[in-house]
Amino acid sequence: MELGEGWSLLFLGAMLLAGYLAHITGPRIYIPRVTLLLIAGAICGPSVLGLMPQNVSEWFPFVAHMALAMVGFLLGENFVGKEIKEKGRVVLWVTVWETMLTAALVFAALAVVGAPIALALLLAGIAPASAPAAIFETLREGKSKGSLTDTVLGVVAIDDALGVLIFSILLVVAQAITGHGTHLSELLKGLWEVFGAVFVGGFVSLPMVWVTTHIREGEPTLVEAAGFVFLCAGLASILNVSYLLASIVLGAVVANRAKENMRPFHVMEGIREPFLAIFFILAGFRFDLSKLVALGLVGVVYVAARTAGLALGGRIAGKIVKAPKEVRSRVGWCILPQAGVALGFALLAREKLPEFGESVLPLIIGTTIVFEIAGPLIARWHLNKAGELSEKPEK
């Protein structure tokens, strides 16, 4: 079905209204709106009722770039100098331990159940990747505040950078094992994706800081802020670096260099809602629920080992740095959601090692459905137990 302007506007309006319904319904039934929107998208998708035409999913890449760019910019606000000094050590240790232990446990568990070593390496490299948008939205929806919230926000802002490096290294090892040669170019690409993103974010931040510090009350901050955020994400995508990380760096520099004017963050906070609502519905729309049936033993072991790695990594790191009990016992459970980054890694694995990539991609699609739907629910439960949720149902 070709979508004309009328049908496109109709589906767009329906998705925005679904976002509103999730916004007012979620707090009443204690289910994160992220989960509700993903489920709504899946139900409307071709694998269930097929209420929207398949080509609606063509909107997803563009919407995802815009939504994740805004999420990245807002995450950067948490890297203010004073807060880094207070919480940086805890965030860094938790990130390193969760990332490394998750990769190690996934590899070991899959090797034990007889999975090919190359396949175990690829899945181990994918496992640490998180879903910043789902985690961020769950925290913001519940107006979550506290040491656990601060730690989670810090971890999701940097764990994908470390995850890119780990995946690049394990991909090179898997290629060597399978006789594809030691393609060090893949490792260099991983390094470029991370450090190139830092450069892009830093470069775009220079004019944004100047404009932000010179803007006067009443001037169009929204136009300026959105322009620079999308410019940064677009430039990062063109240069094949992480646009999410570039946006985080942009937000961090602006937060530190333009401390007297935080309006760019306030206005981006105000416009993120419609983009995220459409993003999560389209993400659910793309779910192929038939992939859940195909998970098998390897999929179940992957889910269990990844969950254990995140939970244990946070607990061990928390004990080392003497983090509060609520942080060390719950932080790993709050970063279970996994989505776009993991799927990107799976697509790359299929391209570089097709003999194993064809197994990796459907498995990651299936486990993504599990983590994206259950992850926000689990995160919300732990945030509530930690006493950090403050939102109330709307009347």
PDB file of C-alpha atoms in Angstrom, residues 115-319:
ATOM      1  CA  ALA A 115      28.104 -23.279  20.579  1.00  0.00           C
ATOM      2  CA  PRO A 116      30.884 -22.726  17.996  1.00  0.00           C
ATOM      3  CA  ILE A 117      33.669 -20.551  19.412  1.00  0.00           C
ATOM      4  CA  ALA A 118      33.265 -17.920  16.679  1.00  0.00           C
ATOM      5  CA  LEU A 119      29.529 -17.667  17.362  1.00  0.00           C
ATOM      6  CA  ALA A 120      30.184 -17.371  21.108  1.00  0.00           C
ATOM      7  CA  LEU A 121      32.699 -14.564  20.450  1.00  0.00           C
ATOM      8  CA  LEU A 122      30.260 -12.623  18.275  1.00  0.00           C
ATOM      9  CA  LEU A 123      27.437 -12.872  20.814  1.00  0.00           C
ATOM     10  CA  ALA A 124      29.832 -11.979  23.640  1.00  0.00           C
ATOM     11  CA  GLY A 125      30.774  -8.826  21.738  1.00  0.00           C
ATOM     12  CA  ILE A 126      27.125  -7.887  21.221  1.00  0.00           C
ATOM     13  CA  ALA A 127      25.938  -8.630  24.781  1.00  0.00           C
ATOM     14  CA  PRO A 128      27.199  -5.464  26.598  1.00  0.00           C
ATOM     15  CA  ALA A 129      25.312  -3.105  24.256  1.00  0.00           C
ATOM     16  CA  SER A 130      22.380  -1.305  25.892  1.00  0.00           C
ATOM     17  CA  ALA A 131      19.369   0.719  24.705  1.00  0.00           C
ATOM     18  CA  PRO A 132      19.853   4.303  25.928  1.00  0.00           C
ATOM     19  CA  ALA A 133      16.473   5.545  24.660  1.00  0.00           C
ATOM     20  CA  ALA A 134      14.422   2.921  26.543  1.00  0.00           C
ATOM     21  CA  ILE A 135      16.442   3.348  29.739  1.00  0.00           C
ATOM     22  CA  PHE A 136      16.407   7.152  29.565  1.00  0.00           C
ATOM     23  CA  GLU A 137      12.661   7.272  28.925  1.00  0.00           C
ATOM     24  CA  THR A 138      11.927   4.899  31.829  1.00  0.00           C
ATOM     25  CA  LEU A 139      13.891   7.135  34.204  1.00  0.00           C
ATOM     26  CA  ARG A 140      12.378  10.374  32.945  1.00  0.00           C
ATOM     27  CA  GLU A 141       8.840   9.005  32.914  1.00  0.00           C
ATOM     28  CA  GLY A 142       9.077   8.105  36.593  1.00  0.00           C
ATOM     29  CA  LYS A 143      10.809  11.415  37.474  1.00  0.00           C
ATOM     30  CA  SER A 144      13.457   9.209  39.007  1.00  0.00           C
ATOM     31  CA  LYS A 145      16.058  10.914  41.201  1.00  0.00           C
ATOM     32  CA  GLY A 146      18.826   9.557  43.402  1.00  0.00           C
ATOM     33  CA  SER A 147      22.223   7.878  43.375  1.00  0.00           C
ATOM     34  CA  LEU A 148      20.966   4.823  41.451  1.00  0.00           C
ATOM     35  CA  THR A 149      19.410   7.031  38.758  1.00  0.00           C
ATOM     36  CA  ASP A 150      22.569   9.118  38.426  1.00  0.00           C
ATOM     37  CA  THR A 151      24.710   6.004  38.095  1.00  0.00           C
ATOM     38  CA  VAL A 152      22.434   4.433  35.468  1.00  0.00           C
ATOM     39  CA  LEU A 153      22.411   7.629  33.393  1.00  0.00           C
ATOM     40  CA  GLY A 154      26.205   7.791  33.525  1.00  0.00           C
ATOM     41  CA  VAL A 155      26.656   4.133  32.600  1.00  0.00           C
ATOM     42  CA  VAL A 156      24.303   4.162  29.596  1.00  0.00           C
ATOM     43  CA  ALA A 157      26.034   7.302  28.317  1.00  0.00           C
ATOM     44  CA  ILE A 158      29.422   5.588  27.991  1.00  0.00           C
ATOM     45  CA  ASP A 159      28.901   1.815  27.945  1.00  0.00           C
ATOM     46  CA  ASP A 160      28.166   1.684  24.222  1.00  0.00           C
ATOM     47  CA  ALA A 161      31.513   3.366  23.508  1.00  0.00           C
ATOM     48  CA  LEU A 162      33.326   0.599  25.383  1.00  0.00           C
ATOM     49  CA  GLY A 163      30.984  -1.921  23.783  1.00  0.00           C
ATOM     50  CA  VAL A 164      32.036  -0.802  20.290  1.00  0.00           C
ATOM     51  CA  LEU A 165      35.686  -1.446  21.147  1.00  0.00           C
ATOM     52  CA  ILE A 166      34.984  -4.873  22.654  1.00  0.00           C
ATOM     53  CA  PHE A 167      32.854  -5.959  19.702  1.00  0.00           C
ATOM     54  CA  SER A 168      35.525  -4.784  17.249  1.00  0.00           C
ATOM     55  CA  ILE A 169      38.208  -6.792  19.069  1.00  0.00           C
ATOM     56  CA  LEU A 170      36.112  -9.972  19.331  1.00  0.00           C
ATOM     57  CA  LEU A 171      35.049  -9.670  15.683  1.00  0.00           C
ATOM     58  CA  VAL A 172      38.714  -9.603  14.665  1.00  0.00           C
ATOM     59  CA  VAL A 173      39.397 -12.689  16.836  1.00  0.00           C
ATOM     60  CA  ALA A 174      36.383 -14.519  15.362  1.00  0.00           C
ATOM     61  CA  GLN A 175      37.574 -13.728  11.830  1.00  0.00           C
ATOM     62  CA  ALA A 176      41.035 -15.081  12.652  1.00  0.00           C
ATOM     63  CA  ILE A 177      39.593 -18.302  14.116  1.00  0.00           C
ATOM     64  CA  THR A 178      37.406 -18.949  11.082  1.00  0.00           C
ATOM     65  CA  GLY A 179      40.258 -18.354   8.639  1.00  0.00           C
ATOM     66  CA  HIS A 180      39.092 -14.961   7.396  1.00  0.00           C
ATOM     67  CA  GLY A 181      42.370 -13.379   8.397  1.00  0.00           C
ATOM     68  CA  THR A 182      43.139 -10.862  11.118  1.00  0.00           C
ATOM     69  CA  HIS A 183      41.367  -7.841   9.723  1.00  0.00           C
ATOM     70  CA  LEU A 184      42.880  -5.127  11.890  1.00  0.00           C
ATOM     71  CA  SER A 185      40.960  -2.647   9.753  1.00  0.00           C
ATOM     72  CA  GLU A 186      37.842  -3.687  11.693  1.00  0.00           C
ATOM     73  CA  LEU A 187      39.545  -2.751  14.951  1.00  0.00           C
ATOM     74  CA  LEU A 188      40.616   0.577  13.466  1.00  0.00           C
ATOM     75  CA  LYS A 189      37.024   1.196  12.374  1.00  0.00           C
ATOM     76  CA  GLY A 190      35.892   0.591  15.949  1.00  0.00           C
ATOM     77  CA  LEU A 191      38.447   3.063  17.268  1.00  0.00           C
ATOM     78  CA  TRP A 192      37.408   5.615  14.644  1.00  0.00           C
ATOM     79  CA  GLU A 193      33.718   5.155  15.501  1.00  0.00           C
ATOM     80  CA  VAL A 194      34.420   6.069  19.135  1.00  0.00           C
ATOM     81  CA  PHE A 195      37.138   8.715  18.918  1.00  0.00           C
ATOM     82  CA  GLY A 196      35.759  10.178  15.700  1.00  0.00           C
ATOM     83  CA  ALA A 197      32.438  10.685  17.506  1.00  0.00           C
ATOM     84  CA  VAL A 198      34.234  12.507  20.331  1.00  0.00           C
ATOM     85  CA  PHE A 199      35.872  14.781  17.757  1.00  0.00           C
ATOM     86  CA  VAL A 200      32.583  15.513  15.948  1.00  0.00           C
ATOM     87  CA  GLY A 201      30.735  16.265  19.184  1.00  0.00           C
ATOM     88  CA  GLY A 202      33.543  18.512  20.385  1.00  0.00           C
ATOM     89  CA  PHE A 203      33.797  20.306  17.049  1.00  0.00           C
ATOM     90  CA  VAL A 204      30.061  21.102  16.805  1.00  0.00           C
ATOM     91  CA  SER A 205      29.991  22.150  20.472  1.00  0.00           C
ATOM     92  CA  LEU A 206      32.275  25.126  19.778  1.00  0.00           C
ATOM     93  CA  PRO A 207      29.744  27.213  17.823  1.00  0.00           C
ATOM     94  CA  MET A 208      26.859  25.913  19.952  1.00  0.00           C
ATOM     95  CA  VAL A 209      28.525  27.079  23.175  1.00  0.00           C
ATOM     96  CA  TRP A 210      29.150  30.513  21.656  1.00  0.00           C
ATOM     97  CA  VAL A 211      25.561  30.890  20.441  1.00  0.00           C
ATOM     98  CA  THR A 212      24.135  29.562  23.720  1.00  0.00           C
ATOM     99  CA  THR A 213      26.147  31.968  25.864  1.00  0.00           C
ATOM    100  CA  HIS A 214      25.206  34.957  23.669  1.00  0.00           C
ATOM    101  CA  ILE A 215      21.529  34.225  23.205  1.00  0.00           C
ATOM    102  CA  ARG A 216      19.157  36.623  24.953  1.00  0.00           C
ATOM    103  CA  GLU A 217      15.969  35.942  26.878  1.00  0.00           C
ATOM    104  CA  GLY A 218      13.061  35.460  24.490  1.00  0.00           C
ATOM    105  CA  GLU A 219      15.162  34.489  21.485  1.00  0.00           C
ATOM    106  CA  PRO A 220      14.380  31.167  19.723  1.00  0.00           C
ATOM    107  CA  THR A 221      16.452  28.730  21.784  1.00  0.00           C
ATOM    108  CA  LEU A 222      14.562  25.744  20.343  1.00  0.00           C
ATOM    109  CA  VAL A 223      15.646  26.521  16.790  1.00  0.00           C
ATOM    110  CA  GLU A 224      19.278  26.918  17.842  1.00  0.00           C
ATOM    111  CA  ALA A 225      19.360  23.819  20.047  1.00  0.00           C
ATOM    112  CA  ALA A 226      17.599  21.479  17.601  1.00  0.00           C
ATOM    113  CA  GLY A 227      19.704  22.775  14.731  1.00  0.00           C
ATOM    114  CA  PHE A 228      23.011  22.015  16.416  1.00  0.00           C
ATOM    115  CA  VAL A 229      21.886  18.612  17.763  1.00  0.00           C
ATOM    116  CA  PHE A 230      20.682  17.392  14.373  1.00  0.00           C
ATOM    117  CA  LEU A 231      23.699  18.939  12.632  1.00  0.00           C
ATOM    118  CA  CYS A 232      25.967  16.974  14.975  1.00  0.00           C
ATOM    119  CA  ALA A 233      24.090  13.706  14.433  1.00  0.00           C
ATOM    120  CA  GLY A 234      24.039  14.167  10.662  1.00  0.00           C
ATOM    121  CA  LEU A 235      27.742  14.954  10.452  1.00  0.00           C
ATOM    122  CA  ALA A 236      28.532  11.910  12.629  1.00  0.00           C
ATOM    123  CA  SER A 237      26.459   9.633  10.392  1.00  0.00           C
ATOM    124  CA  ILE A 238      28.159  10.951   7.243  1.00  0.00           C
ATOM    125  CA  LEU A 239      31.583  10.268   8.794  1.00  0.00           C
ATOM    126  CA  ASN A 240      30.498   6.761   9.950  1.00  0.00           C
ATOM    127  CA  VAL A 241      30.995   7.445  13.637  1.00  0.00           C
ATOM    128  CA  SER A 242      28.544   6.958  16.506  1.00  0.00           C
ATOM    129  CA  TYR A 243      25.981   9.742  16.270  1.00  0.00           C
ATOM    130  CA  LEU A 244      24.708   8.815  19.745  1.00  0.00           C
ATOM    131  CA  LEU A 245      28.144   9.264  21.316  1.00  0.00           C
ATOM    132  CA  ALA A 246      28.734  12.464  19.327  1.00  0.00           C
ATOM    133  CA  SER A 247      25.467  13.878  20.679  1.00  0.00           C
ATOM    134  CA  ILE A 248      26.451  12.902  24.227  1.00  0.00           C
ATOM    135  CA  VAL A 249      29.779  14.712  23.845  1.00  0.00           C
ATOM    136  CA  LEU A 250      27.957  17.752  22.431  1.00  0.00           C
ATOM    137  CA  GLY A 251      25.630  17.848  25.443  1.00  0.00           C
ATOM    138  CA  ALA A 252      28.476  17.355  27.910  1.00  0.00           C
ATOM    139  CA  VAL A 253      30.559  20.205  26.496  1.00  0.00           C
ATOM    140  CA  VAL A 254      27.587  22.589  26.358  1.00  0.00           C
ATOM    141  CA  ALA A 255      26.603  21.689  29.931  1.00  0.00           C
ATOM    142  CA  ASN A 256      30.116  22.464  31.172  1.00  0.00           C
ATOM    143  CA  ARG A 257      30.937  25.504  29.019  1.00  0.00           C
ATOM    144  CA  ALA A 258      27.539  27.245  29.063  1.00  0.00           C
ATOM    145  CA  LYS A 259      26.561  26.658  32.693  1.00  0.00           C
ATOM    146  CA  GLU A 260      24.683  29.948  32.986  1.00  0.00           C
ATOM    147  CA  ASN A 261      22.239  29.029  30.223  1.00  0.00           C
ATOM    148  CA  MET A 262      20.741  25.540  30.376  1.00  0.00           C
ATOM    149  CA  ARG A 263      17.768  26.438  28.166  1.00  0.00           C
ATOM    150  CA  PRO A 264      18.925  24.206  25.275  1.00  0.00           C
ATOM    151  CA  PHE A 265      18.414  21.174  27.522  1.00  0.00           C
ATOM    152  CA  HIS A 266      15.039  22.421  28.728  1.00  0.00           C
ATOM    153  CA  VAL A 267      13.694  22.952  25.215  1.00  0.00           C
ATOM    154  CA  MET A 268      15.028  19.606  23.955  1.00  0.00           C
ATOM    155  CA  GLU A 269      13.363  17.978  26.947  1.00  0.00           C
ATOM    156  CA  GLY A 270      10.108  19.573  25.822  1.00  0.00           C
ATOM    157  CA  ILE A 271      10.165  18.345  22.209  1.00  0.00           C
ATOM    158  CA  ARG A 272      11.485  14.828  22.740  1.00  0.00           C
ATOM    159  CA  GLU A 273       8.075  13.317  23.604  1.00  0.00           C
ATOM    160  CA  PRO A 274       6.534  13.043  20.106  1.00  0.00           C
ATOM    161  CA  PHE A 275       9.763  11.754  18.571  1.00  0.00           C
ATOM    162  CA  LEU A 276      10.231   9.076  21.249  1.00  0.00           C
ATOM    163  CA  ALA A 277       6.582   7.996  21.046  1.00  0.00           C
ATOM    164  CA  ILE A 278       6.887   7.424  17.286  1.00  0.00           C
ATOM    165  CA  PHE A 279      10.316   5.819  17.739  1.00  0.00           C
ATOM    166  CA  PHE A 280       9.110   3.178  20.206  1.00  0.00           C
ATOM    167  CA  ILE A 281       5.931   2.381  18.272  1.00  0.00           C
ATOM    168  CA  LEU A 282       7.913   1.893  15.063  1.00  0.00           C
ATOM    169  CA  ALA A 283      10.489  -0.186  16.961  1.00  0.00           C
ATOM    170  CA  GLY A 284       7.667  -2.468  18.132  1.00  0.00           C
ATOM    171  CA  PHE A 285       6.165  -2.455  14.625  1.00  0.00           C
ATOM    172  CA  ARG A 286       9.416  -3.946  13.311  1.00  0.00           C
ATOM    173  CA  PHE A 287       9.395  -6.796  15.844  1.00  0.00           C
ATOM    174  CA  ASP A 288       9.140 -10.176  14.151  1.00  0.00           C
ATOM    175  CA  LEU A 289       7.561 -12.231  16.925  1.00  0.00           C
ATOM    176  CA  SER A 290       8.239 -15.456  15.025  1.00  0.00           C
ATOM    177  CA  LYS A 291      11.911 -14.983  15.950  1.00  0.00           C
ATOM    178  CA  LEU A 292      11.036 -15.711  19.590  1.00  0.00           C
ATOM    179  CA  VAL A 293      10.203 -19.293  18.653  1.00  0.00           C
ATOM    180  CA  ALA A 294      13.592 -19.685  16.980  1.00  0.00           C
ATOM    181  CA  LEU A 295      15.648 -18.676  20.028  1.00  0.00           C
ATOM    182  CA  GLY A 296      16.360 -22.228  21.182  1.00  0.00           C
ATOM    183  CA  LEU A 297      18.962 -23.164  23.782  1.00  0.00           C
ATOM    184  CA  VAL A 298      21.559 -20.657  22.571  1.00  0.00           C
ATOM    185  CA  GLY A 299      19.063 -17.796  22.861  1.00  0.00           C
ATOM    186  CA  VAL A 300      17.953 -18.791  26.350  1.00  0.00           C
ATOM    187  CA  VAL A 301      21.573 -19.112  27.511  1.00  0.00           C
ATOM    188  CA  TYR A 302      22.414 -15.733  25.962  1.00  0.00           C
ATOM    189  CA  VAL A 303      19.539 -14.012  27.813  1.00  0.00           C
ATOM    190  CA  ALA A 304      20.456 -15.650  31.123  1.00  0.00           C
ATOM    191  CA  ALA A 305      24.199 -15.022  30.834  1.00  0.00           C
ATOM    192  CA  ARG A 306      23.765 -11.395  29.743  1.00  0.00           C
ATOM    193  CA  THR A 307      21.390 -10.739  32.645  1.00  0.00           C
ATOM    194  CA  ALA A 308      23.772 -12.380  35.122  1.00  0.00           C
ATOM    195  CA  GLY A 309      26.764 -10.453  33.766  1.00  0.00           C
ATOM    196  CA  LEU A 310      25.066  -7.077  34.103  1.00  0.00           C
ATOM    197  CA  ALA A 311      23.735  -7.809  37.598  1.00  0.00           C
ATOM    198  CA  LEU A 312      26.999  -9.298  38.925  1.00  0.00           C
ATOM    199  CA  GLY A 313      29.167  -6.680  37.243  1.00  0.00           C
ATOM    200  CA  GLY A 314      27.284  -3.873  38.946  1.00  0.00           C
ATOM    201  CA  ARG A 315      27.437  -5.630  42.309  1.00  0.00           C
ATOM    202  CA  ILE A 316      31.187  -6.340  42.128  1.00  0.00           C
ATOM    203  CA  ALA A 317      32.068  -2.854  40.916  1.00  0.00           C
ATOM    204  CA  GLY A 318      29.825  -1.314  43.566  1.00  0.00           C
ATOM    205  CA  LYS A 319      31.638  -3.195  46.319  1.00  0.00           C
TER     206      LYS A 319
END
